[in-house]
CSV table of C-alpha atoms and ligand atoms in Angstrom, one decimal:
chain,number,residue,atom,x,y,z
A,1,MET,CA,-21.3,-19.4,13.8
A,2,THR,CA,-18.1,-20.7,11.9
A,3,ASP,CA,-15.5,-22.5,13.7
A,4,PRO,CA,-12.4,-20.5,13.7
A,5,ASN,CA,-10.1,-23.4,13.8
A,6,ARG,CA,-11.1,-25.0,10.9
A,7,PRO,CA,-8.4,-25.5,8.5
A,8,PHE,CA,-8.3,-23.5,5.4
A,9,SER,CA,-8.9,-25.5,2.0
A,10,ASP,CA,-6.5,-25.9,-0.8
A,11,ASP,CA,-8.5,-23.2,-2.8
A,12,GLU,CA,-8.6,-21.0,-0.1
A,13,ARG,CA,-5.0,-21.3,0.5
A,14,ARG,CA,-4.0,-20.6,-2.7
A,15,GLY,CA,-6.4,-17.5,-2.9
A,16,LEU,CA,-4.3,-16.2,-0.2
A,17,TYR,CA,-0.7,-16.6,-1.6
A,18,ARG,CA,-2.6,-15.2,-5.0
A,19,ALA,CA,-3.3,-12.0,-3.6
A,20,ILE,CA,-0.2,-11.7,-2.0
A,21,HIS,CA,2.0,-12.3,-5.4
A,22,GLU,CA,-0.4,-10.5,-7.7
A,23,ARG,CA,-1.3,-7.3,-5.4
A,24,ARG,CA,0.2,-4.5,-7.3
A,25,ASP,CA,0.8,-1.0,-7.0
A,26,VAL,CA,-1.2,0.5,-9.6
A,27,ARG,CA,-0.9,3.9,-11.0
A,28,SER,CA,-1.1,3.8,-14.6
A,29,GLN,CA,-4.1,1.4,-15.3
A,30,PHE,CA,-6.8,2.8,-13.6
A,31,LEU,CA,-10.2,2.7,-15.0
A,32,PRO,CA,-13.0,5.6,-14.2
A,33,ASP,CA,-15.9,3.4,-13.1
A,34,PRO,CA,-17.0,3.8,-9.5
A,35,VAL,CA,-16.1,1.8,-6.8
A,36,PRO,CA,-19.4,0.2,-5.3
A,37,THR,CA,-20.0,1.5,-1.6
A,38,ASP,CA,-20.5,-2.6,-0.3
A,39,VAL,CA,-16.8,-3.6,-2.3
A,40,LEU,CA,-15.7,-0.3,-0.5
A,41,ALA,CA,-16.8,-1.2,2.7
A,42,ARG,CA,-15.4,-4.2,2.6
A,43,LEU,CA,-12.2,-3.2,2.1
A,44,LEU,CA,-12.3,-0.8,5.0
A,45,ARG,CA,-13.6,-3.7,7.1
A,46,ALA,CA,-10.3,-5.6,6.1
A,47,ALA,CA,-8.2,-2.7,7.3
A,48,HIS,CA,-10.0,-2.2,10.5
A,49,HIS,CA,-9.2,-6.0,11.1
A,50,ALA,CA,-5.8,-5.3,10.9
A,51,PRO,CA,-3.3,-6.1,14.3
A,52,SER,CA,-2.6,-2.9,16.3
A,53,VAL,CA,-0.5,-2.6,19.4
A,54,GLY,CA,-2.6,-2.5,22.3
A,55,PHE,CA,-5.4,-2.9,20.0
A,56,MET,CA,-5.1,0.8,19.6
A,57,GLN,CA,-6.9,0.8,16.4
A,58,PRO,CA,-5.2,4.1,15.7
A,59,TRP,CA,-6.4,4.8,11.9
A,60,ASP,CA,-9.1,6.7,10.6
A,61,PHE,CA,-10.2,6.4,6.4
A,62,LEU,CA,-10.6,9.4,4.7
A,63,VAL,CA,-12.7,8.9,1.4
A,64,ILE,CA,-11.6,11.7,-0.7
A,65,ASP,CA,-13.6,11.9,-3.8
A,66,SER,CA,-13.8,15.7,-4.1
A,67,VAL,CA,-11.6,16.5,-7.5
A,68,GLU,CA,-10.7,20.1,-5.9
A,69,VAL,CA,-9.1,18.2,-2.7
A,70,ARG,CA,-7.4,15.7,-5.2
A,71,ALA,CA,-6.1,18.5,-7.7
A,72,ARG,CA,-4.5,20.4,-4.5
A,73,VAL,CA,-2.9,17.2,-3.6
A,74,LEU,CA,-1.4,16.7,-7.3
A,75,ALA,CA,0.2,20.2,-7.0
A,76,ILE,CA,1.7,19.0,-3.7
A,77,PHE,CA,3.0,15.6,-5.4
A,78,ASP,CA,4.3,17.6,-8.7
A,79,ALA,CA,6.1,20.1,-6.6
A,80,GLU,CA,7.9,16.9,-4.3
A,81,ASN,CA,8.3,15.0,-7.6
A,82,ASP,CA,10.2,17.9,-9.1
A,83,LYS,CA,12.4,17.8,-6.0
A,84,ALA,CA,12.7,14.3,-5.8
A,85,ALA,CA,14.0,14.2,-9.6
A,86,HIS,CA,17.2,16.2,-8.7
A,87,ASN,CA,18.2,13.5,-6.5
A,88,TYR,CA,19.4,11.9,-9.9
A,89,GLN,CA,21.7,13.0,-13.0
A,90,GLY,CA,21.6,12.2,-16.1
A,91,ASP,CA,20.1,9.0,-17.8
A,92,ARG,CA,18.7,8.5,-14.3
A,93,GLN,CA,17.0,11.8,-13.9
A,94,HIS,CA,15.6,11.3,-17.3
A,95,THR,CA,14.0,7.6,-16.3
A,96,TYR,CA,13.0,9.2,-13.1
A,97,ARG,CA,10.9,11.6,-14.7
A,98,SER,CA,9.6,9.1,-17.4
A,99,LEU,CA,8.3,7.4,-14.5
A,100,LYS,CA,4.2,7.5,-13.7
A,101,LEU,CA,4.2,7.8,-9.8
A,102,GLN,CA,0.8,8.9,-8.9
A,103,GLY,CA,-2.9,8.2,-10.2
A,104,ILE,CA,-4.5,10.9,-8.0
A,105,LEU,CA,-7.0,12.0,-10.7
A,106,GLU,CA,-7.2,9.2,-12.9
A,107,SER,CA,-8.3,7.0,-10.1
A,108,PRO,CA,-12.1,7.4,-9.1
A,109,LEU,CA,-11.3,7.3,-5.4
A,110,ASN,CA,-8.4,8.6,-3.3
A,111,LEU,CA,-8.2,7.4,0.3
A,112,CYS,CA,-5.9,8.5,3.1
A,113,ILE,CA,-5.2,6.5,6.0
A,114,THR,CA,-4.1,8.3,9.0
A,115,CYS,CA,-2.8,7.6,12.3
A,116,ASP,CA,-4.1,9.2,15.2
A,117,ARG,CA,-1.3,9.3,17.8
A,118,SER,CA,-3.2,10.2,20.9
A,119,ARG,CA,-5.8,7.4,20.6
A,120,GLY,CA,-5.8,5.1,23.5
A,121,GLY,CA,-4.4,7.9,25.9
A,122,ALA,CA,-0.9,8.4,27.3
A,123,HIS,CA,-0.1,4.5,28.1
A,124,VAL,CA,-0.9,2.0,25.4
A,125,LEU,CA,-0.4,-1.6,26.3
A,126,GLY,CA,3.0,-2.9,24.1
A,127,ARG,CA,3.7,1.1,23.2
A,128,ASN,CA,5.9,2.3,25.8
A,129,SER,CA,9.3,1.2,24.6
A,130,ILE,CA,8.7,1.7,20.9
A,131,VAL,CA,6.2,4.8,20.0
A,132,GLU,CA,6.5,4.3,16.4
A,133,THR,CA,4.5,0.8,16.8
A,134,ASP,CA,1.5,3.2,16.3
A,135,LEU,CA,2.4,3.9,12.6
A,136,PHE,CA,3.4,0.2,12.3
A,137,SER,CA,0.0,-0.8,13.1
A,138,THR,CA,-1.7,1.4,10.6
A,139,CYS,CA,0.7,0.7,7.8
A,140,LEU,CA,-0.4,-3.3,8.5
A,141,ALA,CA,-4.3,-1.7,8.1
A,142,VAL,CA,-2.9,-0.4,4.7
A,143,GLN,CA,-1.8,-3.8,3.6
A,144,ASN,CA,-4.8,-6.0,4.7
A,145,LEU,CA,-6.9,-3.3,2.8
A,146,TRP,CA,-4.5,-3.6,-0.3
A,147,LEU,CA,-4.5,-7.5,-0.6
A,148,ALA,CA,-8.5,-7.6,-0.1
A,149,ALA,CA,-8.6,-5.0,-2.9
A,150,ARG,CA,-6.6,-7.1,-5.0
A,151,ALA,CA,-9.1,-10.2,-4.4
A,152,GLU,CA,-12.0,-7.5,-5.4
A,153,GLY,CA,-10.2,-6.9,-8.5
A,154,ILE,CA,-9.2,-3.3,-7.5
A,155,GLY,CA,-6.0,-1.6,-8.2
A,156,VAL,CA,-4.2,0.3,-5.2
A,157,GLY,CA,-1.4,2.8,-5.6
A,158,TRP,CA,0.4,4.8,-2.7
A,159,VAL,CA,1.5,8.0,-3.1
A,160,SER,CA,4.1,9.1,-0.5
A,161,ILE,CA,5.9,11.8,-2.7
A,162,LEU,CA,3.9,14.3,-0.9
A,163,ASP,CA,4.7,16.8,1.8
A,164,GLN,CA,3.3,15.6,4.8
A,165,HIS,CA,2.8,19.1,6.6
A,166,GLN,CA,1.2,20.4,3.3
A,167,LEU,CA,-1.0,17.3,3.0
A,168,ALA,CA,-2.2,17.2,6.9
A,169,LYS,CA,-3.0,21.0,6.2
A,170,THR,CA,-5.2,20.3,2.9
A,171,LEU,CA,-6.9,17.4,4.5
A,172,ASP,CA,-7.9,19.5,7.8
A,173,LEU,CA,-6.1,17.2,10.2
A,174,PRO,CA,-5.7,17.8,13.6
A,175,GLU,CA,-2.1,18.3,15.0
A,176,ASN,CA,-1.9,14.5,16.5
A,177,VAL,CA,-3.1,13.0,13.7
A,178,TYR,CA,-0.4,11.7,10.9
A,179,PRO,CA,-1.6,11.3,7.3
A,180,LEU,CA,0.3,7.5,7.1
A,181,ALA,CA,-0.9,6.6,3.5
A,182,TYR,CA,-2.4,8.5,0.7
A,183,LEU,CA,-4.1,6.1,-1.7
A,184,CYS,CA,-5.7,6.0,-5.4
A,185,LEU,CA,-8.2,3.5,-5.6
A,186,GLY,CA,-10.1,1.8,-8.6
A,187,TYR,CA,-10.9,-0.8,-11.2
A,188,VAL,CA,-7.8,-1.4,-13.6
A,189,SER,CA,-7.4,-2.2,-17.4
A,190,GLU,CA,-4.8,-4.8,-16.0
A,191,PHE,CA,-2.5,-5.9,-13.2
A,192,LEU,CA,1.1,-6.0,-14.4
A,193,ASP,CA,3.1,-9.4,-13.8
A,194,GLN,CA,5.8,-7.6,-12.2
A,195,PRO,CA,6.1,-4.5,-10.2
A,196,GLU,CA,6.3,-1.5,-12.5
A,197,LEU,CA,9.4,-0.1,-11.3
A,198,GLN,CA,11.1,-3.5,-12.3
A,199,ALA,CA,9.2,-3.5,-15.6
A,200,LYS,CA,10.5,0.0,-16.1
A,201,GLY,CA,14.0,-1.0,-15.4
A,202,TRP,CA,14.6,1.2,-12.4
A,203,ARG,CA,15.0,-1.6,-9.7
A,204,SER,CA,14.5,-5.7,-9.6
A,205,ARG,CA,13.5,-7.8,-7.0
A,206,LEU,CA,16.2,-9.2,-4.8
A,207,PRO,CA,16.7,-13.0,-4.7
A,208,LEU,CA,15.2,-14.2,-1.2
A,209,ASN,CA,17.9,-16.6,-0.4
A,210,GLY,CA,20.4,-13.7,-0.2
A,211,LEU,CA,18.2,-12.1,2.4
A,212,VAL,CA,17.3,-15.3,4.7
A,213,HIS,CA,20.1,-15.6,7.3
A,214,GLY,CA,21.3,-17.9,10.0
A,215,ASN,CA,20.3,-21.1,8.5
A,216,LEU,CA,20.6,-23.6,5.6
A,217,TRP,CA,17.4,-22.7,3.7
A,218,GLY,CA,18.6,-20.6,1.1
A,219,GLN,CA,18.3,-23.3,-1.4
A,220,ALA,CA,15.1,-24.2,-0.6
A,221,LEU,CA,13.9,-20.9,-0.9
A,222,GLU,CA,14.6,-20.9,-4.5
A,223,ASP,CA,13.4,-24.5,-5.1
A,224,GLU,CA,11.3,-24.0,-8.3
A,225,SER,CA,8.9,-26.9,-7.5
A,226,LEU,CA,8.1,-24.9,-4.0
A,227,LEU,CA,7.4,-21.6,-6.0
A,228,ALA,CA,5.3,-23.5,-8.5
A,229,GLU,CA,2.9,-25.1,-6.2
A,230,LEU,CA,2.6,-21.7,-4.4
A,231,LYS,CA,1.7,-20.3,-8.2
A,232,GLN,CA,-0.9,-23.0,-8.8
B,1,FNR,C1,5.6,3.1,1.7
B,1,FNR,C2,5.2,3.0,0.7
B,1,FNR,C3,5.2,4.5,0.0
B,1,FNR,C4,5.1,4.2,-1.7
B,1,FNR,C5,5.0,2.8,-2.2
B,1,FNR,C6,5.0,1.8,-1.7
B,1,FNR,C7,5.2,1.9,-0.2
B,1,FNR,C8,5.1,0.6,0.5
B,1,FNR,N1,4.9,2.9,-3.9
B,1,FNR,C9,4.9,1.7,-4.6
B,1,FNR,C10,6.0,0.9,-4.8
B,1,FNR,O1,6.8,1.4,-5.7
B,1,FNR,C11,6.2,-0.6,-5.3
B,1,FNR,O2,5.2,-1.2,-4.0
B,1,FNR,C12,7.1,-1.2,-5.3
B,1,FNR,O3,7.6,-1.0,-6.6
B,1,FNR,C13,6.7,-3.0,-5.7
B,1,FNR,O4,5.9,-3.0,-6.8
B,1,FNR,P1,4.6,-4.0,-6.3
B,1,FNR,O5,3.5,-2.9,-4.9
B,1,FNR,O6,5.2,-5.4,-5.8
B,1,FNR,O7,3.7,-3.7,-7.3
B,1,FNR,C14,4.7,4.3,-4.4
B,1,FNR,N2,4.6,4.1,-5.9
B,1,FNR,C15,4.5,5.6,-6.4
B,1,FNR,O8,4.4,4.9,-7.8
B,1,FNR,N3,4.5,6.6,-5.8
B,1,FNR,C16,4.8,6.4,-4.2
B,1,FNR,O9,5.0,7.6,-4.0
B,1,FNR,C17,5.0,5.3,-4.0
B,1,FNR,N4,5.3,5.4,-2.3
């Protein structure tokens, strides 16, 4: 058995930061190549090792390859996306409509990560005050999968422009199960070097030093030499 207290090597540390900084939300660059079962199993295992409130592990993983089911989900997206476009006017609406916000059919695999809100019974340790901690836990499973996928060269796109009740019905989910994340997965032609929304001029990354409050670290956070070290 390996020693869990051994330090990370420089390469391991860099690998982790690389996955974090080069992870992207993917919707335009999917290739049709299938994701091998052993790779998918590694991603699901990474997700399953996320932290969870009271070790509740409220997630289930619905692997969706049926084109018929995906076409029904796409129809839900189309209706919701049209509604969303009306939140904007003029040029902004035009830009919104030009954005590609899902890869439901182009990706070879869709995955819905659900949250069973009743798992673990009525009293889950740590969830007595903040009941949404089961949802937070499931988000962490999504992020684990997203980062592991990046290290495997697989792109992930989160599609949330969906009516959750219609989605739950389409996926035949029981009442207590919430469809937390609808994801598109597959190998990609490229990973963009910045968020697609930033590349398309929709919204930019905020400077970190404007978001860290209560200490004098602001300057250090934008220190180029620190950033360069992380990017090595
Ligand atoms: C909860 C949630 C929900 C969504 C997203 C993300 C998250 C966390 N994102 C992806 C989002 O636009 C993206 O993460 C940011 O633009 C930053 O880009 P990178 O993820 O760094 O590439 C996303 N993208 C998209 O094209 N359609 C969508 O419906 C959603 N929904």
